[in-house]
mmCIF file of C-alpha atoms in Angstrom:
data_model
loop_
_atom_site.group_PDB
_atom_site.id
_atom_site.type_symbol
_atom_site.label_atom_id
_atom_site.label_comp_id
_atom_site.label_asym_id
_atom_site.label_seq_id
_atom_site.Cartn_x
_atom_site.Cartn_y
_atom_site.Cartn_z
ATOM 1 C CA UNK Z 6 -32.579 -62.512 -98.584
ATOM 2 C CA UNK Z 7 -32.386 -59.141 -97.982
ATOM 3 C CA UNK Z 8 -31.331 -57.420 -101.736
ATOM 4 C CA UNK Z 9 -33.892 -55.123 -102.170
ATOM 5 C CA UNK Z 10 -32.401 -53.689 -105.612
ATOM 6 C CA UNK Z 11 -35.069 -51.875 -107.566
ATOM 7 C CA UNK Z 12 -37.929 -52.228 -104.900
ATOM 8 C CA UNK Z 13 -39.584 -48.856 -103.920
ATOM 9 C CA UNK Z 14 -40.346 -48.155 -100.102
ATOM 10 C CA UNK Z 15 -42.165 -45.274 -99.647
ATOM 11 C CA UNK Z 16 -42.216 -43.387 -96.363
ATOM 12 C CA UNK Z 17 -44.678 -40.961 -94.921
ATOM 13 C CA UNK Z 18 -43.164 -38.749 -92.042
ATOM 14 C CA UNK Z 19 -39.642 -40.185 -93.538
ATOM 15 C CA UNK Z 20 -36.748 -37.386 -92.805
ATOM 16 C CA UNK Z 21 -37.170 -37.323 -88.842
ATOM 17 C CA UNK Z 22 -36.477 -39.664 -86.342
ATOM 18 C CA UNK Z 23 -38.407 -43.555 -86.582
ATOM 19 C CA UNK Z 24 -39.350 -42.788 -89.883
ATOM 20 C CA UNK Z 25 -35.821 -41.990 -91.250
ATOM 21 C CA UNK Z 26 -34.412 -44.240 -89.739
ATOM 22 C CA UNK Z 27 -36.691 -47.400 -91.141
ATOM 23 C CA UNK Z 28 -35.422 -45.311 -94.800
ATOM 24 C CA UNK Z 29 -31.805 -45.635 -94.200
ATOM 25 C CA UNK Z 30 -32.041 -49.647 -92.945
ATOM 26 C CA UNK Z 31 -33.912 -49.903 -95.838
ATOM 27 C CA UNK Z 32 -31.584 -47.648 -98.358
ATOM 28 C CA UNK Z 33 -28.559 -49.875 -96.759
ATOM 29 C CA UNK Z 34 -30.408 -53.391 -98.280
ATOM 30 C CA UNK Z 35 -30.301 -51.222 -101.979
ATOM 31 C CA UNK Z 36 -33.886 -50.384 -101.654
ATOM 32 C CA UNK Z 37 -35.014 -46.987 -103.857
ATOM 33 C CA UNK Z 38 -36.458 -44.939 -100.829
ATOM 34 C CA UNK Z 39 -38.770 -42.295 -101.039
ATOM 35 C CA UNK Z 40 -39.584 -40.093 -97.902
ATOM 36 C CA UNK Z 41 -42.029 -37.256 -97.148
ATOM 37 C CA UNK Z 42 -42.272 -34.126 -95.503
ATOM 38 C CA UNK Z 43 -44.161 -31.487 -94.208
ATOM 39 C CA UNK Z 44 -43.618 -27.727 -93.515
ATOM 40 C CA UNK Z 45 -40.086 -27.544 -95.721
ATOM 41 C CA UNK Z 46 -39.016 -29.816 -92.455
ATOM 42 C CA UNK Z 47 -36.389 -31.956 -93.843
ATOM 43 C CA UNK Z 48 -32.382 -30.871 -94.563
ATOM 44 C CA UNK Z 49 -32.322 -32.654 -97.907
ATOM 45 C CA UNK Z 50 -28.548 -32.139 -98.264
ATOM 46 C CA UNK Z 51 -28.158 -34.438 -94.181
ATOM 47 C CA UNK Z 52 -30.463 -36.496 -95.206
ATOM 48 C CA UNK Z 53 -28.279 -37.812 -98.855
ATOM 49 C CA UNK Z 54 -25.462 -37.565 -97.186
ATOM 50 C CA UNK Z 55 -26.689 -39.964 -94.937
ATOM 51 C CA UNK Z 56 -27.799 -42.130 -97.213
ATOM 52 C CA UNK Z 57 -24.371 -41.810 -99.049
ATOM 53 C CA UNK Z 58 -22.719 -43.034 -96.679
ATOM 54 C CA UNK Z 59 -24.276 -46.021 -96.165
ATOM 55 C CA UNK Z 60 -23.500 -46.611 -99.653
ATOM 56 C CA UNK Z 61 -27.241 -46.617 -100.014
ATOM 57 C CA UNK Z 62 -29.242 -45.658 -103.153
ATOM 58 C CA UNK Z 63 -30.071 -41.828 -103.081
ATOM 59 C CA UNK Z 64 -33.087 -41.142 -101.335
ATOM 60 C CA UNK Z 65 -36.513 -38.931 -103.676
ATOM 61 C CA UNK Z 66 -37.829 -36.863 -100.987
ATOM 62 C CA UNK Z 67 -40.689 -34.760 -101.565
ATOM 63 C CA UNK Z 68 -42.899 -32.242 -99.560
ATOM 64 C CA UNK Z 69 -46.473 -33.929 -99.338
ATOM 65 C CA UNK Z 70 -48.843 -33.303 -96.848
ATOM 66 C CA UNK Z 71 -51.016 -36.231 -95.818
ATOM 67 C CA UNK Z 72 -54.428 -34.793 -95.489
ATOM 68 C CA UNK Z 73 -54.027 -33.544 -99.077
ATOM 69 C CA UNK Z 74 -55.000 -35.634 -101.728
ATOM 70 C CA UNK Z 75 -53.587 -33.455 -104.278
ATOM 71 C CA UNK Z 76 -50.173 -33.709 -102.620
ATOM 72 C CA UNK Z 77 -50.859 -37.456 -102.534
ATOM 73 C CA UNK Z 78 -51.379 -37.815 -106.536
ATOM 74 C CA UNK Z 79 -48.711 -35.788 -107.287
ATOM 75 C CA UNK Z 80 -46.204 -37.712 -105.120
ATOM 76 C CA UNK Z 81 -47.453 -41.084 -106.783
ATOM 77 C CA UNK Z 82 -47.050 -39.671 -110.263
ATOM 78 C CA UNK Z 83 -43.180 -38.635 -109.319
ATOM 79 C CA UNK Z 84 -42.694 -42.542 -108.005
ATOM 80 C CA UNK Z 85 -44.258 -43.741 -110.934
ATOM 81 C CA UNK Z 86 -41.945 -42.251 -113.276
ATOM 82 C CA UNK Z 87 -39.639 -44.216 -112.000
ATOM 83 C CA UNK Z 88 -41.235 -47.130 -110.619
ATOM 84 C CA UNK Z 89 -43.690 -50.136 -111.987
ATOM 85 C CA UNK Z 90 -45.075 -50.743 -107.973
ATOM 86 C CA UNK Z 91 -44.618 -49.488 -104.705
ATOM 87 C CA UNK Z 92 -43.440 -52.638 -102.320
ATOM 88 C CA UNK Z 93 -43.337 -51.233 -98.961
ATOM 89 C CA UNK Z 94 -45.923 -48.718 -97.448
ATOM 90 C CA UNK Z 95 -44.694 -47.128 -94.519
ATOM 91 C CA UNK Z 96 -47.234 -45.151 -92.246
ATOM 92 C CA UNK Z 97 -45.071 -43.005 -90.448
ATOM 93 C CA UNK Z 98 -47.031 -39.259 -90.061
ATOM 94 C CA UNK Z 99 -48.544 -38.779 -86.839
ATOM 95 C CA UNK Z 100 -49.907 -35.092 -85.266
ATOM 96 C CA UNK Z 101 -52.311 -34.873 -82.512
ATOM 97 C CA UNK Z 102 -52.748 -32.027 -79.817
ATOM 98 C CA UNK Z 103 -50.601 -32.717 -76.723
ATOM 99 C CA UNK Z 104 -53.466 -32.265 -73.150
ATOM 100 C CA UNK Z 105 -52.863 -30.929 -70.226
ATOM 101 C CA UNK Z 106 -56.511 -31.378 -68.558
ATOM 102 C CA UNK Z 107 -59.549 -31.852 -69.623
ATOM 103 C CA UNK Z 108 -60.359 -28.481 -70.646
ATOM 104 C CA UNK Z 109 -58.006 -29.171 -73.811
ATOM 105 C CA UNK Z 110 -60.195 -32.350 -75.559
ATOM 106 C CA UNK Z 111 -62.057 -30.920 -78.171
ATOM 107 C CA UNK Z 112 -63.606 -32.561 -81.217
ATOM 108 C CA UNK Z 113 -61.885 -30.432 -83.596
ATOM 109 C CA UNK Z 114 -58.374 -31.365 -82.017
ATOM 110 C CA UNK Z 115 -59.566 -35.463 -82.439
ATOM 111 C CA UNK Z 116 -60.692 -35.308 -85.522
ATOM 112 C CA UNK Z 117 -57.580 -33.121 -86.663
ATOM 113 C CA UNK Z 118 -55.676 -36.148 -85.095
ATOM 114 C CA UNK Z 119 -57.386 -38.974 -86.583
ATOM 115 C CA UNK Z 120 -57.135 -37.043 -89.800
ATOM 116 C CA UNK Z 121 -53.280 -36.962 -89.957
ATOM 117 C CA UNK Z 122 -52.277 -39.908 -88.016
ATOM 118 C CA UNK Z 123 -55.211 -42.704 -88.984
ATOM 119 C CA UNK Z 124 -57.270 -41.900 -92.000
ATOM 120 C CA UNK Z 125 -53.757 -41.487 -94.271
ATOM 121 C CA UNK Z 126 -52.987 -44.546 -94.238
ATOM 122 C CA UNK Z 127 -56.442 -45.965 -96.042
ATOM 123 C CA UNK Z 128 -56.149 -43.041 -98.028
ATOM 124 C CA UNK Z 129 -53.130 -43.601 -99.047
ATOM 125 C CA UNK Z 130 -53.356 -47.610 -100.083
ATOM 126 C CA UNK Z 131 -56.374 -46.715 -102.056
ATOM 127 C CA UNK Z 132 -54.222 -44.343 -104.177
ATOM 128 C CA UNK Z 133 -51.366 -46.549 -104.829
ATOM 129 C CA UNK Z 134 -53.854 -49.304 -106.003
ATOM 130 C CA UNK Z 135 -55.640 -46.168 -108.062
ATOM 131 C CA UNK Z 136 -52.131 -45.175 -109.713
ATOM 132 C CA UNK Z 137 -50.372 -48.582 -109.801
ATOM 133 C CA UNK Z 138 -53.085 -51.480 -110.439
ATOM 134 C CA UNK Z 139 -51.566 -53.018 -107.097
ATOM 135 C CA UNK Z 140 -51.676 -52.133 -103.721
ATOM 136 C CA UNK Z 141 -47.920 -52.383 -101.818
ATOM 137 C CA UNK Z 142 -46.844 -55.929 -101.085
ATOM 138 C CA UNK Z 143 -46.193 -54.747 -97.680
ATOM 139 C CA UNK Z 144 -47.822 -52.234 -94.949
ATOM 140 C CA UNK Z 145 -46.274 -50.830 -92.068
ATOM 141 C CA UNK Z 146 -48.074 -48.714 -90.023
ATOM 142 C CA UNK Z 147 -45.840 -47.167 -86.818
ATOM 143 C CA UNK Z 148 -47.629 -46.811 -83.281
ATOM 144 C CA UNK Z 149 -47.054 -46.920 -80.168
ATOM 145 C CA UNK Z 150 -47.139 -48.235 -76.441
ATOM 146 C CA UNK Z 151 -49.676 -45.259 -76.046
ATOM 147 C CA UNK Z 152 -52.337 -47.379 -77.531
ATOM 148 C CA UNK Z 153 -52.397 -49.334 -74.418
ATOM 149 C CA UNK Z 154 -50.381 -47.083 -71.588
ATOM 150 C CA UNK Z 155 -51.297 -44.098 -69.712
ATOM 151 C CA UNK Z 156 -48.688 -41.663 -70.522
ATOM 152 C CA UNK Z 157 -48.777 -37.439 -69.573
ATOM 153 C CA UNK Z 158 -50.396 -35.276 -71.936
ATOM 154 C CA UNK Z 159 -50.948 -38.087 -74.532
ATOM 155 C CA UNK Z 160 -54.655 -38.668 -75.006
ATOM 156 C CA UNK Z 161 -54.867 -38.060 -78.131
ATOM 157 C CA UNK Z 162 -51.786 -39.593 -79.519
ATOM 158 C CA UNK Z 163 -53.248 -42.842 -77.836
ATOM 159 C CA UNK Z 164 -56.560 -42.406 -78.873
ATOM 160 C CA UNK Z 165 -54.936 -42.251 -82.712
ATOM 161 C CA UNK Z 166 -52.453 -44.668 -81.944
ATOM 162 C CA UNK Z 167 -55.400 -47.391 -80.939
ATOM 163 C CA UNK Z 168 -57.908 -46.652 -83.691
ATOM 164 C CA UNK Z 169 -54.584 -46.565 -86.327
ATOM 165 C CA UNK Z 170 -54.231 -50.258 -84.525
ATOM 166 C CA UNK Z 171 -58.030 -51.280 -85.252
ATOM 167 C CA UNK Z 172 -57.972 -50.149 -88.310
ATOM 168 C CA UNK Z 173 -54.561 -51.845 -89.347
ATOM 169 C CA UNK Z 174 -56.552 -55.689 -88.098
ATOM 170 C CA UNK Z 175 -59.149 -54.642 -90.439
ATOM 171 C CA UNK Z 176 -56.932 -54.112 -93.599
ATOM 172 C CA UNK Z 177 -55.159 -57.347 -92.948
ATOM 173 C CA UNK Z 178 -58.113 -59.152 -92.723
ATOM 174 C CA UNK Z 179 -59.510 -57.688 -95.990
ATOM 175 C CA UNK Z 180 -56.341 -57.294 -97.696
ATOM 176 C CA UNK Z 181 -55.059 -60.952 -97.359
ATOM 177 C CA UNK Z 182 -56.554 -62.062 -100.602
ATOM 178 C CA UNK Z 183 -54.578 -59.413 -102.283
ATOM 179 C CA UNK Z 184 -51.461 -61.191 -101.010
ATOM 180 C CA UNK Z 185 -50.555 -58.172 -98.699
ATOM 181 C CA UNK Z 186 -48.919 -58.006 -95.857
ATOM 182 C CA UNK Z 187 -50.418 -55.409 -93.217
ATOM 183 C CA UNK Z 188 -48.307 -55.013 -90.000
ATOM 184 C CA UNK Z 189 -48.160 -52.576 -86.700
ATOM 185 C CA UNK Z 190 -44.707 -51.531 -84.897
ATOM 186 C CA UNK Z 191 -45.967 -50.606 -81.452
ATOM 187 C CA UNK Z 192 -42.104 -48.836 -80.134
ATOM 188 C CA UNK Z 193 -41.460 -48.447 -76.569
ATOM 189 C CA UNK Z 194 -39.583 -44.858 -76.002
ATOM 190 C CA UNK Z 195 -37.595 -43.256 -78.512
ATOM 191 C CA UNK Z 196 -35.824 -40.083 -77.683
ATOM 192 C CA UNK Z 197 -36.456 -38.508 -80.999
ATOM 193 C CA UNK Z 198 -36.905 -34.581 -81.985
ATOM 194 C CA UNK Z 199 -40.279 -34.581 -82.241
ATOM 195 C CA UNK Z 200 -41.485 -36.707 -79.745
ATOM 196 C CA UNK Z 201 -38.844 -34.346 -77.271
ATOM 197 C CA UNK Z 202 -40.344 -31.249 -78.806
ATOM 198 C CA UNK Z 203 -44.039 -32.404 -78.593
ATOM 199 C CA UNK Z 204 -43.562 -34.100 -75.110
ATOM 200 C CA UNK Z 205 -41.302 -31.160 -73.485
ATOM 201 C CA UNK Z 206 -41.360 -30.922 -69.708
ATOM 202 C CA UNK Z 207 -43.194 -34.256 -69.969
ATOM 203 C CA UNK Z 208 -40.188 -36.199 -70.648
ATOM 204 C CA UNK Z 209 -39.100 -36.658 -67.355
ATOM 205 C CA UNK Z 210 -42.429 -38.106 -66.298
ATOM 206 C CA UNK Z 211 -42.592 -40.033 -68.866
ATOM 207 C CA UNK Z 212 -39.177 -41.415 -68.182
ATOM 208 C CA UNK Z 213 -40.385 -42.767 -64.577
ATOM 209 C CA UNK Z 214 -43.515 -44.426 -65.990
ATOM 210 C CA UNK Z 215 -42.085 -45.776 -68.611
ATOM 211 C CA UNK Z 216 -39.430 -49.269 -69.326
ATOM 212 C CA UNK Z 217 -36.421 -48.839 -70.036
#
């Protein structure tokens, strides 16, 4: 049940933590896995080797930011070369501005949020339909206990995390007659690189407030 020769999962905000790691359970089932990147982020080398050594399928990875459509296109056109649909979405990019008071909201910063860590994932189903004649079987989009929790400095992750949420009920609703699949993975905690480099000092109170 779970041979997933020849099906193409495509991750956004694949090489790093959650997202990576959803690309090598996948890679390990014989999936073809395709992973994005921002900022020339991602040790390509690490990265196939891990895969390797799963005995997993080697992993494309390309540099593709999310807000840019032209990046979008372009990595669609590389998966298409190889591929005749894309069967797994993965909605993995997420940036928002970390608060410290009040002072800090600003409706640049939210809408800067919402651009990278809600509006992709519409953007990016519409595309794949747009390139392939078919949207992905099945949508994943990753969130977070923030949508619902009161956690230091995160307003505007949760304020993200809970429209990315809305939004999600909506495109299973409308998507169901497409026979697609549109899911949310709300994770507890995870100890990842970013989330310690975005959260910082913050990790410690988070740690108290937060289940094990």
């Amino acid at each position: 049940m779970n041979d997933l020769r020849d099906k193409a999962v495509l991750i956004t905000g694949g090489t790093k933590g959650i997202g990576l790691a959803t690309g090598l359970a996948f890679g390990a089932q014989g999936a073809a896995v395709t992973l994005t990147h921002k900022w020339s982020s991602a040790d390509e080398d690490e990265i196939k080797g891990q895969f390797a050594n799963l005995g997993a399928p080697e992993p494309l990875i390309v540099e593709a930011d999310a807000r840019e459509d032209e990046d979008t296109n372009a990595l669609l056109e590389m998966m298409k070369a190889h591929h005749d649909s894309v069967d797994v979405f993965v909605s993995g990019v997420a940036f928002a501005q970390i608060v410290d008071d009040i002072d800090d909201y600003s409706k640049r910063s939210l809408l800067q949020s919402i651009e990278y860590s809600v509006w992709p994932t519409i953007e990016y189903l519409r595309r794949i339909k747009a390139t392939f004649g078919q949207y992905p079987r099945y949508v994943v989009a990753l969130s977070s206990i923030g949508a619902e929790s009161n956690l230091p400095g995160y307003d505007m992750v949760a304020a993200c995390k809970a429209a990315l949420e809305t939004i999600c009920r909506y495109l299973a609703s409308r998507l169901g007659e497409e026979d697609v699949r549109v899911n949310v993975v709300r994770t507890l905690y995870v100890d990842t690189e970013s989330f310690s480099q975005t959260m910082g000092c913050r990790l410690c109170a988070l740690h108290s407030r937060t289940p094990a």
